[in-house]
Amino acid sequence: MKKILVLILCALAYSTLSAQTDENKKSAFQLSFVPPLSTNGMYASQYTNQVSLNLLIGVSQNEELLTWGGLSNIILNNAKGLQWAGLSNYVGNDGQGLQVAGLVNINKNSFSGFQLGGLANTASEMKGFQFSGLTNIAKDVTGVQFAGLVNIAKNVRGVQFSGLVNIAENSDCPIGLINIIKNGEMGVAVTYDAIGSTVASFRSGGKYTYGIIGVGYNHKTINNSLVTEGGFGAHIPVTPWFRINNELKFSAIGNDSDEPVLNGGYSLIPAFRIGKHIELFAGVGINYMETKDINNHKIFPNHSLWKKEGSTRLQQLYIGYQFGVQYIF
């Protein structure tokens, strides 16, 4: 094994010297250890390669088909095809194809295709799909941003989906608990529902979708009455003063206790706009709730579509209602 490694290093060292006089600056294949130990030598940063195998770190001007890096790929101009790196891919101009990195993909200009980053993806103009464990950043997006924590963009023609926050100037379809959209909609609502929960919630989103996050009080519980709520909604615009909201919400009642009441469901909610800032709404929905605290049976509605009572668990499927008012900023 040591002899093989020595031979590889010797070959790379020889290539480093011999490639200095190569004026073609194109290569079908590059093998690199770390710059300048490369088959393209000290001028590797000026080469356009069809295929690059970078044992640790590789640098090139352009890549045409396949780039694989044990740690990082550094492409100073354009990249096409597949760029795969254990840590990071860097493209100094435009990228196209599939980028996969354990940590981060960085494109200084546009990227068209699919970016998959363990932590983050960046591009000036993104056409395609960005998927990251933490964050996606782009100026203009045509396609989908999917992030575990936050998406940041300027103009989005497509969908933003995040585990927590979407930020943009223009985005009609953000899907996240909190959506800070400059030309979107944000408001504060107070709601009351069939199981006795009064909740103040922050609602934020774009033209069609929005997120819900709230806290409140339930007057039917025995001990802990704190309510926390989260969910997603979708508007169906009908007229400037009337729309139909579809909401998928989940709540925990007594969520800081060992045995909270869990409730979740879908609601169809007509909403009427009064003036510029006030919206009144009321609707019905189908809900499922359960708890391991059997002493909290009073919170369960008297009517049900399905109900199961055990010695350690209460479960119920029921038709519920909610109504409320929202102040839109």
Tab-separated table of C-alpha atoms in Angstrom:
chain	number	residue	atom	x	y	z
A	1	MET	CA	0.000	0.000	0.000
A	2	LYS	CA	2.843	2.378	0.872
A	3	LYS	CA	4.543	1.619	-2.450
A	4	ILE	CA	1.335	2.416	-4.348
A	5	LEU	CA	0.981	5.716	-2.499
A	6	VAL	CA	4.609	6.620	-3.221
A	7	LEU	CA	4.119	5.840	-6.919
A	8	ILE	CA	1.001	8.029	-7.055
A	9	LEU	CA	2.789	10.932	-5.373
A	10	CYS	CA	5.779	10.554	-7.699
A	11	ALA	CA	3.484	10.549	-10.725
A	12	LEU	CA	1.725	13.662	-9.471
A	13	ALA	CA	5.039	15.391	-8.800
A	14	TYR	CA	6.232	14.550	-12.321
A	15	SER	CA	2.949	15.840	-13.755
A	16	THR	CA	3.350	19.029	-11.765
A	17	LEU	CA	6.616	19.730	-13.565
A	18	SER	CA	5.670	18.478	-17.021
A	19	ALA	CA	2.291	20.215	-17.142
A	20	GLN	CA	3.851	23.641	-16.700
A	21	THR	CA	4.576	23.850	-20.417
A	22	ASP	CA	1.196	22.529	-21.551
A	23	GLU	CA	-0.535	25.312	-23.473
A	24	ASN	CA	-3.678	23.377	-24.400
A	25	LYS	CA	-5.256	23.793	-20.977
A	26	LYS	CA	-7.767	20.991	-21.600
A	27	SER	CA	-7.720	17.558	-20.048
A	28	ALA	CA	-9.893	14.472	-20.340
A	29	PHE	CA	-8.946	13.413	-16.800
A	30	GLN	CA	-7.373	15.046	-13.769
A	31	LEU	CA	-6.032	13.220	-10.729
A	32	SER	CA	-5.238	15.470	-7.792
A	33	PHE	CA	-4.047	15.043	-4.218
A	34	VAL	CA	-3.830	18.662	-3.101
A	35	PRO	CA	-2.791	21.610	-5.282
A	36	PRO	CA	-0.299	21.651	-6.927
A	37	LEU	CA	0.107	17.843	-6.716
A	38	SER	CA	-2.049	17.162	-9.764
A	39	THR	CA	-1.775	15.632	-13.205
A	40	ASN	CA	-2.390	19.171	-14.470
A	41	GLY	CA	0.464	20.504	-12.375
A	42	MET	CA	0.825	24.053	-11.186
A	43	TYR	CA	-1.495	25.245	-13.956
A	44	ALA	CA	-4.437	23.111	-12.779
A	45	SER	CA	-6.484	26.248	-12.094
A	46	GLN	CA	-6.372	27.050	-15.835
A	47	TYR	CA	-7.582	23.659	-17.080
A	48	THR	CA	-10.972	22.524	-18.347
A	49	ASN	CA	-11.471	18.871	-17.357
A	50	GLN	CA	-13.935	16.254	-18.480
A	51	VAL	CA	-13.470	14.180	-15.318
A	52	SER	CA	-11.639	15.069	-12.090
A	53	LEU	CA	-10.761	12.745	-9.231
A	54	ASN	CA	-9.520	14.803	-6.298
A	55	LEU	CA	-8.298	12.620	-3.452
A	56	LEU	CA	-8.443	15.549	-1.024
A	57	ILE	CA	-8.747	18.950	-2.733
A	58	GLY	CA	-8.824	19.795	-6.420
A	59	VAL	CA	-8.809	23.052	-8.342
A	60	SER	CA	-9.717	23.702	-11.973
A	61	GLN	CA	-11.063	26.358	-14.333
A	62	ASN	CA	-14.056	24.402	-15.703
A	63	GLU	CA	-15.537	20.936	-15.226
A	64	GLU	CA	-17.595	19.252	-17.943
A	65	LEU	CA	-18.848	15.860	-16.704
A	66	LEU	CA	-17.794	14.559	-13.285
A	67	THR	CA	-15.918	16.040	-10.332
A	68	TRP	CA	-15.300	13.988	-7.189
A	69	GLY	CA	-13.477	15.364	-4.150
A	70	GLY	CA	-12.603	13.676	-0.887
A	71	LEU	CA	-12.786	17.068	0.832
A	72	SER	CA	-13.402	19.939	-1.579
A	73	ASN	CA	-13.770	20.807	-5.244
A	74	ILE	CA	-12.762	24.335	-6.268
A	75	ILE	CA	-13.988	25.238	-9.761
A	76	LEU	CA	-13.088	28.806	-10.612
A	77	ASN	CA	-15.434	29.291	-13.567
A	78	ASN	CA	-18.208	26.946	-14.783
A	79	ALA	CA	-19.242	23.443	-13.743
A	80	LYS	CA	-21.476	20.918	-15.493
A	81	GLY	CA	-22.568	17.402	-14.654
A	82	LEU	CA	-21.961	15.939	-11.196
A	83	GLN	CA	-19.926	17.656	-8.488
A	84	TRP	CA	-19.542	15.467	-5.400
A	85	ALA	CA	-17.500	16.448	-2.327
A	86	GLY	CA	-17.081	15.216	1.215
A	87	LEU	CA	-17.152	18.785	2.545
A	88	SER	CA	-17.728	21.487	-0.061
A	89	ASN	CA	-18.169	22.426	-3.701
A	90	TYR	CA	-17.227	25.917	-4.888
A	91	VAL	CA	-18.164	27.220	-8.352
A	92	GLY	CA	-16.948	30.713	-9.211
A	93	ASN	CA	-19.442	31.348	-11.997
A	94	ASP	CA	-22.316	29.161	-13.305
A	95	GLY	CA	-23.198	25.613	-12.312
A	96	GLN	CA	-25.412	23.034	-13.975
A	97	GLY	CA	-26.390	19.479	-13.056
A	98	LEU	CA	-26.131	17.857	-9.617
A	99	GLN	CA	-24.126	19.160	-6.652
A	100	VAL	CA	-23.722	17.039	-3.521
A	101	ALA	CA	-21.642	18.121	-0.512
A	102	GLY	CA	-21.394	16.975	3.073
A	103	LEU	CA	-21.397	20.577	4.286
A	104	VAL	CA	-21.946	23.311	1.706
A	105	ASN	CA	-22.398	24.036	-1.996
A	106	ILE	CA	-21.380	27.560	-3.063
A	107	ASN	CA	-22.227	29.030	-6.474
A	108	LYS	CA	-21.233	32.648	-7.022
A	109	ASN	CA	-23.576	33.095	-9.970
A	110	SER	CA	-26.414	30.902	-11.273
A	111	PHE	CA	-27.081	27.211	-10.780
A	112	SER	CA	-29.489	25.026	-12.724
A	113	GLY	CA	-30.324	21.569	-11.431
A	114	PHE	CA	-30.245	19.961	-7.979
A	115	GLN	CA	-28.207	21.121	-4.970
A	116	LEU	CA	-27.931	18.804	-1.966
A	117	GLY	CA	-25.953	20.184	0.985
A	118	GLY	CA	-25.613	18.771	4.476
A	119	LEU	CA	-25.701	22.269	5.971
A	120	ALA	CA	-26.159	24.924	3.286
A	121	ASN	CA	-26.555	25.781	-0.390
A	122	THR	CA	-25.947	29.177	-1.969
A	123	ALA	CA	-26.493	30.561	-5.465
A	124	SER	CA	-27.259	33.938	-6.967
A	125	GLU	CA	-29.887	32.589	-9.361
A	126	MET	CA	-31.334	29.139	-8.701
A	127	LYS	CA	-33.329	27.126	-11.225
A	128	GLY	CA	-34.278	23.730	-9.881
A	129	PHE	CA	-34.157	22.275	-6.382
A	130	GLN	CA	-32.170	23.303	-3.290
A	131	PHE	CA	-32.169	20.809	-0.405
A	132	SER	CA	-30.169	21.368	2.784
A	133	GLY	CA	-30.164	20.264	6.390
A	134	LEU	CA	-29.895	23.846	7.664
A	135	THR	CA	-30.255	26.715	5.185
A	136	ASN	CA	-30.605	27.682	1.520
A	137	ILE	CA	-29.629	31.122	0.242
A	138	ALA	CA	-30.386	32.465	-3.230
A	139	LYS	CA	-31.302	35.744	-4.857
A	140	ASP	CA	-33.787	34.520	-7.462
A	141	VAL	CA	-35.390	31.074	-7.260
A	142	THR	CA	-37.362	29.267	-9.930
A	143	GLY	CA	-38.247	25.923	-8.403
A	144	VAL	CA	-38.089	24.636	-4.823
A	145	GLN	CA	-36.128	25.511	-1.686
A	146	PHE	CA	-36.261	22.844	1.050
A	147	ALA	CA	-34.364	23.481	4.301
A	148	GLY	CA	-34.390	22.046	7.791
A	149	LEU	CA	-34.270	25.504	9.386
A	150	VAL	CA	-34.399	28.544	7.079
A	151	ASN	CA	-34.681	29.569	3.421
A	152	ILE	CA	-33.545	33.017	2.292
A	153	ALA	CA	-34.293	34.457	-1.145
A	154	LYS	CA	-35.333	37.647	-2.891
A	155	ASN	CA	-37.770	36.531	-5.583
A	156	VAL	CA	-39.283	33.043	-5.551
A	157	ARG	CA	-41.261	31.564	-8.413
A	158	GLY	CA	-42.099	28.227	-6.867
A	159	VAL	CA	-42.205	26.857	-3.317
A	160	GLN	CA	-40.189	27.489	-0.162
A	161	PHE	CA	-40.417	24.752	2.483
A	162	SER	CA	-38.607	25.036	5.811
A	163	GLY	CA	-38.767	23.542	9.263
A	164	LEU	CA	-39.001	27.015	10.795
A	165	VAL	CA	-38.510	30.209	8.736
A	166	ASN	CA	-38.815	31.375	5.131
A	167	ILE	CA	-37.552	34.849	4.205
A	168	ALA	CA	-38.149	36.543	0.844
A	169	GLU	CA	-39.320	39.724	-0.811
A	170	ASN	CA	-41.716	37.893	-3.132
A	171	SER	CA	-42.908	34.337	-2.482
A	172	ASP	CA	-46.482	33.196	-3.084
A	173	CYS	CA	-46.103	29.686	-1.649
A	174	PRO	CA	-43.905	29.618	1.467
A	175	ILE	CA	-44.472	26.617	3.732
A	176	GLY	CA	-43.053	27.164	7.208
A	177	LEU	CA	-44.191	28.047	10.712
A	178	ILE	CA	-42.856	31.598	10.236
A	179	ASN	CA	-42.738	33.316	6.842
A	180	ILE	CA	-41.249	36.792	6.586
A	181	ILE	CA	-42.374	37.832	3.098
A	182	LYS	CA	-41.988	41.540	2.310
A	183	ASN	CA	-44.857	41.563	-0.188
A	184	GLY	CA	-46.810	38.826	1.594
A	185	GLU	CA	-49.194	38.880	4.545
A	186	MET	CA	-48.667	38.831	8.310
A	187	GLY	CA	-51.196	39.133	11.093
A	188	VAL	CA	-52.198	38.272	14.651
A	189	ALA	CA	-55.350	36.224	15.275
A	190	VAL	CA	-57.362	35.182	18.322
A	191	THR	CA	-59.326	31.931	17.981
A	192	TYR	CA	-61.647	29.766	20.072
A	193	ASP	CA	-62.410	26.113	19.319
A	194	ALA	CA	-64.711	23.248	20.283
A	195	ILE	CA	-62.496	21.855	23.055
A	196	GLY	CA	-62.254	25.173	24.909
A	197	SER	CA	-58.909	26.541	23.735
A	198	THR	CA	-58.434	30.280	23.270
A	199	VAL	CA	-55.245	30.909	21.287
A	200	ALA	CA	-53.385	34.011	20.117
A	201	SER	CA	-51.427	33.127	16.985
A	202	PHE	CA	-49.023	34.757	14.560
A	203	ARG	CA	-49.943	34.003	10.950
A	204	SER	CA	-47.560	34.764	8.117
A	205	GLY	CA	-47.167	33.797	4.497
A	206	GLY	CA	-47.648	34.653	0.856
A	207	LYS	CA	-50.551	34.872	-1.547
A	208	TYR	CA	-51.534	31.212	-1.219
A	209	THR	CA	-49.871	29.552	1.796
A	210	TYR	CA	-49.107	30.612	5.369
A	211	GLY	CA	-47.800	29.361	8.692
A	212	ILE	CA	-49.392	29.403	12.139
A	213	ILE	CA	-47.675	29.512	15.535
A	214	GLY	CA	-49.490	30.381	18.736
A	215	VAL	CA	-49.971	30.091	22.476
A	216	GLY	CA	-53.110	30.187	24.600
A	217	TYR	CA	-55.270	28.843	27.423
A	218	ASN	CA	-57.790	26.013	27.786
A	219	HIS	CA	-60.520	26.440	30.400
A	220	LYS	CA	-61.636	22.772	30.466
A	221	THR	CA	-58.449	21.086	31.646
A	222	ILE	CA	-57.963	20.021	35.244
A	223	ASN	CA	-54.364	20.999	35.914
A	224	ASN	CA	-52.091	22.586	33.320
A	225	SER	CA	-54.058	24.787	30.896
A	226	LEU	CA	-51.245	26.110	28.683
A	227	VAL	CA	-51.859	25.572	24.956
A	228	THR	CA	-49.223	25.686	22.221
A	229	GLU	CA	-50.201	25.500	18.571
A	230	GLY	CA	-48.537	25.194	15.179
A	231	GLY	CA	-49.689	24.508	11.662
A	232	PHE	CA	-49.970	25.406	8.012
A	233	GLY	CA	-52.700	26.984	5.935
A	234	ALA	CA	-53.676	27.616	2.328
A	235	HIS	CA	-55.854	30.435	0.977
A	236	ILE	CA	-58.376	29.978	-1.811
A	237	PRO	CA	-59.066	33.562	-2.985
A	238	VAL	CA	-62.656	34.120	-4.126
A	239	THR	CA	-63.184	37.892	-4.064
A	240	PRO	CA	-61.155	40.794	-2.612
A	241	TRP	CA	-63.246	40.545	0.587
A	242	PHE	CA	-63.873	36.783	0.805
A	243	ARG	CA	-61.623	33.724	0.764
A	244	ILE	CA	-61.663	30.132	1.990
A	245	ASN	CA	-58.843	29.060	4.291
A	246	ASN	CA	-57.694	25.468	4.650
A	247	GLU	CA	-55.762	24.784	7.851
A	248	LEU	CA	-53.847	21.803	9.188
A	249	LYS	CA	-53.052	22.483	12.856
A	250	PHE	CA	-51.616	20.592	15.810
A	251	SER	CA	-51.799	21.620	19.457
A	252	ALA	CA	-50.605	20.414	22.837
A	253	ILE	CA	-52.643	21.258	25.925
A	254	GLY	CA	-50.656	21.116	29.143
A	255	ASN	CA	-47.540	20.573	27.053
A	256	ASP	CA	-45.168	21.157	29.971
A	257	SER	CA	-46.744	18.256	31.871
A	258	ASP	CA	-45.834	14.588	31.499
A	259	GLU	CA	-49.201	13.678	29.967
A	260	PRO	CA	-50.496	16.482	27.709
A	261	VAL	CA	-53.624	16.371	25.595
A	262	LEU	CA	-52.661	16.213	21.915
A	263	ASN	CA	-55.031	17.490	19.252
A	264	GLY	CA	-54.664	17.785	15.487
A	265	GLY	CA	-56.899	18.187	12.497
A	266	TYR	CA	-57.955	19.806	9.249
A	267	SER	CA	-60.433	22.708	9.062
A	268	LEU	CA	-62.275	24.435	6.214
A	269	ILE	CA	-62.758	28.072	7.204
A	270	PRO	CA	-64.558	30.807	5.227
A	271	ALA	CA	-63.066	34.238	5.983
A	272	PHE	CA	-64.491	37.722	5.422
A	273	ARG	CA	-62.341	40.848	5.153
A	274	ILE	CA	-63.689	44.016	6.775
A	275	GLY	CA	-61.682	46.978	5.576
A	276	LYS	CA	-57.936	46.722	5.119
A	277	HIS	CA	-56.884	45.119	8.395
A	278	ILE	CA	-59.727	43.089	9.960
A	279	GLU	CA	-60.736	39.546	8.999
A	280	LEU	CA	-63.507	37.476	10.605
A	281	PHE	CA	-63.573	33.704	10.120
A	282	ALA	CA	-65.390	30.581	11.300
A	283	GLY	CA	-65.445	26.990	10.116
A	284	VAL	CA	-65.584	23.289	10.886
A	285	GLY	CA	-63.090	20.467	10.668
A	286	ILE	CA	-62.269	16.867	11.474
A	287	ASN	CA	-59.959	16.334	14.446
A	288	TYR	CA	-58.168	13.599	16.359
A	289	MET	CA	-57.199	13.960	20.016
A	290	GLU	CA	-55.656	11.738	22.648
A	291	THR	CA	-54.185	11.787	26.140
A	292	LYS	CA	-52.745	9.388	28.691
A	293	ASP	CA	-54.232	11.446	31.521
A	294	ILE	CA	-57.658	9.806	31.864
A	295	ASN	CA	-58.699	12.439	34.432
A	296	ASN	CA	-58.811	14.966	31.584
A	297	HIS	CA	-61.881	13.356	30.001
A	298	LYS	CA	-63.967	16.552	30.355
A	299	ILE	CA	-62.006	18.243	27.590
A	300	PHE	CA	-63.164	15.611	25.084
A	301	PRO	CA	-66.338	16.580	23.150
A	302	ASN	CA	-69.577	14.720	23.915
A	303	HIS	CA	-70.064	13.839	20.238
A	304	SER	CA	-67.609	11.705	18.277
A	305	LEU	CA	-67.100	9.873	15.004
A	306	TRP	CA	-64.978	7.306	16.826
A	307	LYS	CA	-63.915	6.943	20.436
A	308	LYS	CA	-61.756	4.561	22.443
A	309	GLU	CA	-61.424	4.645	26.218
A	310	GLY	CA	-58.833	2.545	27.999
A	311	SER	CA	-57.361	2.446	31.462
A	312	THR	CA	-54.250	4.358	30.338
A	313	ARG	CA	-55.304	6.210	27.193
A	314	LEU	CA	-58.213	8.205	25.762
A	315	GLN	CA	-58.648	8.641	21.991
A	316	GLN	CA	-61.339	10.366	19.944
A	317	LEU	CA	-62.134	11.398	16.371
A	318	TYR	CA	-64.672	14.202	16.173
A	319	ILE	CA	-66.105	17.073	14.132
A	320	GLY	CA	-65.083	20.372	15.684
A	321	TYR	CA	-65.329	24.075	15.028
A	322	GLN	CA	-63.302	27.224	15.434
A	323	PHE	CA	-63.956	30.920	14.994
A	324	GLY	CA	-61.890	34.037	15.417
A	325	VAL	CA	-60.708	37.420	14.298
A	326	GLN	CA	-57.411	38.452	12.707
A	327	TYR	CA	-55.670	41.794	12.497
A	328	ILE	CA	-53.622	41.935	9.286
A	329	PHE	CA	-50.616	44.260	9.332
